[in-house]
Amino acid sequence: MQLEKIYEPGRFEPRWAQWWVESGIYHAKHEPGKPVFSLVIPPPNVTGVLHMGHMLEHTEIDVTVRWHRMRGDCVLWLPGMDHAGIATQMVVARQLAEQGINFRDLGREKFEETVWKWKAESGGMIMRQMVQLGASCDWSRERFTLDAGLSRAVRETFVRLYEKGLIYRGEYMVNWCPGCKTAISDLESQHEETAGHLWHIRYKVVGSDRYLVVATTRPETLLGDSAVAINANDERYLDLHGGKVHLPLMDREIPIILDDLADPEFGTGVVKITPAHDLNDFEAGKRHNLPRLQVIDTNAQIMPSGGKYAGLDRMAARKRVVEDLQALGLLDRVENYVVNLSKCQRCKTIVEPLISKQWFVSTKSLAAKAIAAVDEKRIEIVPEAWVKTWNEWMHNIRDWCISRQLWWGHRIPAWYCDACDEVVVSRTDPTSCLQCAGPLRQDADVLDTWFSSGLWPFSTLGWPDQTEDLKHFYPTSLLITGFDILFFWVARMAMLGIECMGEVPFRQVYIHGLVRDADKQKMSKTKGNVVDPLVETEKNGTDAVRMALLTGAAPGTDIVFTSERVESSRSFANKIWNAARFLFMNMERCGVDPWMAADVNTYLPAADAPVEDRWIFSRLNECAKEMNRAIETFRYHEAAQCVWRFFWHEFCDWYVELKKLRFVEGSGLNDDWRNLLAVFESALRLLHPVMPFLTEELWHRLGAADNASISLTSYPQFDPARFDSAAEREIGILQEIVTAARNLRADLGLDPKQPLEGLISGNADILAVAAGQSVAIQRLAGLTVQAGETPKTGAVRSTAEFTLAINVPAGQMEAQRRRLEKEREQLEKNIVSSRRQLSDDVFLGKAPAKVVDSIRAKLADYEVQLAKINESLAG
RNA sequence: GGGCGCGUAGCUCAGUUGGUUAGAGCGCCUGCUUCACACGCAGGAGGCCCGGGGUUCGAGUCCCUGCGCGCCCACCA
């Protein structure tokens, strides 16, 4: 029954982690009549390894989920992973390359097999790590975006949207990543300001000696120019409209056109138009019906259409073009210029805008519904500040390019007939062309990974089948995720959920902050400042890391992760451990067996029980009130701090200390023990969502059945009737007397072991407590105190309600004098400000009576205290 | 170019709807091996709440402005 002397979480955390999974206690059941709380995990990449961001997210989810479960809700936390198209393909292709194999040589089928094999062997690291960390999810419902069921959902969605005209195929300018060799979406191309140049190039006007000087950041695209544009209001060049310029290096003549794209204020006011390699130019080209001359290919190399530059990489070509222009005297000048480069999110390669035939989702109408959902609070976003960002993005949304030139992913369910150009989009694989019965060839591309994760809240529940799970758990109650995937994922889920299900995918979205290192830096592999959660949990315990993350997790703020915070959290766990150990030691001494109240929810000490028992239950009740409110509103930092304060500074510091007086050898299980053990058990339940391992361990040591779990008990609830004002008042006075005595001892520099004798004066309440709690006061402050007339001077300590005096040699008074003088100064300030307010008629007229009364009461207190201090100092 | 957030004790940060003596953890100082815990106990020092203006009886909290940071979005060469 004894607890081990040292708190070593490593001794029991793995055991519980394993048991929570193997026992299947977190398997979600359909329980009619019970409130449902369902939540799907933001599926981590199958290639991923758990980092602190995951740990924070999973901790917040786990706290919330455990809390709901203890509240008696029917809880589902569905785990799973994302196949992560590009990322996974890259990982496996790289591994193959290390063996000297080019993945393309393998062929599609063989490559896909290789990826599946890789997944089986080394994918899904994160799921195993989550088990270690005790995530209380329902592993029987684990899903993967490429599962057969989810793939069917993807296909169903694609076909449906296609049939509604919301998915279309077309030739447009897309972001092309020459590194990944695929089109990517706008979101996947990230802007980065980079030092570059603005080259000013002379284009000779045909039939004239004049030159038009054109400014460009990409001289190599000159090879594909179709025109130069001037502004219709720009009188400098108006006379040239309708003419032509000679395109340098290419020996072509191109027209001079009028277009608003040319800004008279920028550069020279003349802009070159390259419809095939720039989005603006593409649009301008459409307006003026200009030829789209592609000169850069999908490898970012110059094509034969680029003349003598063919075969050069775009950067090499740039260098050569500039050199050649210079040699020809056509380089007017070069300015330094900050360019906004688009780079591939995945491989950081500079994105090349290319015209390409791709599949798109038409987003305008979907976005409108997503905006309305948030607007009408069918989806609540917390913190609310994100709503603005949400709306901003939704209002400016552009169609979503969803086809990817990859092999790993959901293949696009579209087939082409080469004979008659028919396109077949179908739920089942067609065998031949519906028009001409000719052979069909399936689209080679796969879908953007985010297309399948966009279906996650319902595809994981069995949709398109109307499963029991779907009926029971959709819409999900809450989504907890990071802002980095607000658009990639949350926005897409909202749009696709509303479209496919006719109902939002989640009622609430809580956006958590970023985990940063001790220097407030983002954790990143390249910076080398990542803290591995598993290393950290091994060192200090999972509970300590959870607590450390939660204490800093205020809504709307980033979380600074420091080892100091983990260490102090471990200290907290250690404190709880030792409090338990102390209880067990005394239980043995008193002949008490492990015991738990049968009626945990209603257990209360008797009305005539010792005041500390009634007091701690009252405090527990207040803590429960705050905990429930805090977790419900995602104020995890408050929840963590609240239970910390209660357990350490109320339960341990005061309650256990007072209880020491009641341990009677051989007493057996009496009411004193029942009260103590009942409140300890409740406190464990209160703490459980935050520190699941420690609480499960101690709860079992308290005598829980082997097959029971604290996580399946009930969460302490607030009941206003449980507030015990008499007990709060009495213990409050006791604390003040004890503190006053300790202050005197510290001020006077007295030996901590020297017993003190004192007198106390005050009202009847105070004297009653001083008399009734004399043993406790002696124990906690080493002071024997009696009621009596206290001297005005000497070693006295006063509050508004009482004066405590002890007998000491006069020579030791100096420190106390300094303290009193300081207090007097503060009191005088307070009195002045209180009096000023109370003499202000406007204040009295406008401030609520409650505020005025409280100031009056305070002023009276100040004045009593000041009088006492003045008397003391006079002596 | 648009939008968002932050600036509070030496450090990292709390501070829900404005209510008058601004809190915590760590660090620091003093004392303590008090029969669970030195991962501890008791006590303490430390703050023009970034500057300026305004609203209000009352502002760390609301508004404007300046300064200093950080982030997101964006097809101007």
JSON list of C-alpha atoms in Angstrom, two decimals, chain A residues 87-99 101-103 111 115:
[
{"chain": "A", "resi": 87, "resn": "ALA", "atom": "CA", "xyz": [5.15, 14.82, -49.27]},
{"chain": "A", "resi": 88, "resn": "THR", "atom": "CA", "xyz": [4.85, 11.06, -49.28]},
{"chain": "A", "resi": 89, "resn": "GLN", "atom": "CA", "xyz": [5.73, 10.68, -52.94]},
{"chain": "A", "resi": 90, "resn": "MET", "atom": "CA", "xyz": [8.85, 12.74, -52.31]},
{"chain": "A", "resi": 91, "resn": "VAL", "atom": "CA", "xyz": [9.89, 10.67, -49.31]},
{"chain": "A", "resi": 92, "resn": "VAL", "atom": "CA", "xyz": [9.56, 7.37, -51.12]},
{"chain": "A", "resi": 93, "resn": "ALA", "atom": "CA", "xyz": [11.08, 8.69, -54.34]},
{"chain": "A", "resi": 94, "resn": "ARG", "atom": "CA", "xyz": [14.06, 9.91, -52.36]},
{"chain": "A", "resi": 95, "resn": "GLN", "atom": "CA", "xyz": [14.50, 6.53, -50.72]},
{"chain": "A", "resi": 96, "resn": "LEU", "atom": "CA", "xyz": [14.38, 4.86, -54.10]},
{"chain": "A", "resi": 97, "resn": "ALA", "atom": "CA", "xyz": [16.91, 7.35, -55.42]},
{"chain": "A", "resi": 98, "resn": "GLU", "atom": "CA", "xyz": [19.25, 6.38, -52.60]},
{"chain": "A", "resi": 99, "resn": "GLN", "atom": "CA", "xyz": [19.11, 2.85, -53.98]},
{"chain": "A", "resi": 101, "resn": "ILE", "atom": "CA", "xyz": [16.32, 3.82, -58.65]},
{"chain": "A", "resi": 102, "resn": "ASN", "atom": "CA", "xyz": [14.46, 6.55, -60.47]},
{"chain": "A", "resi": 103, "resn": "PHE", "atom": "CA", "xyz": [10.88, 6.13, -59.33]},
{"chain": "A", "resi": 111, "resn": "PHE", "atom": "CA", "xyz": [5.61, 2.74, -57.43]},
{"chain": "A", "resi": 115, "resn": "VAL", "atom": "CA", "xyz": [4.56, 3.48, -51.23]}
]
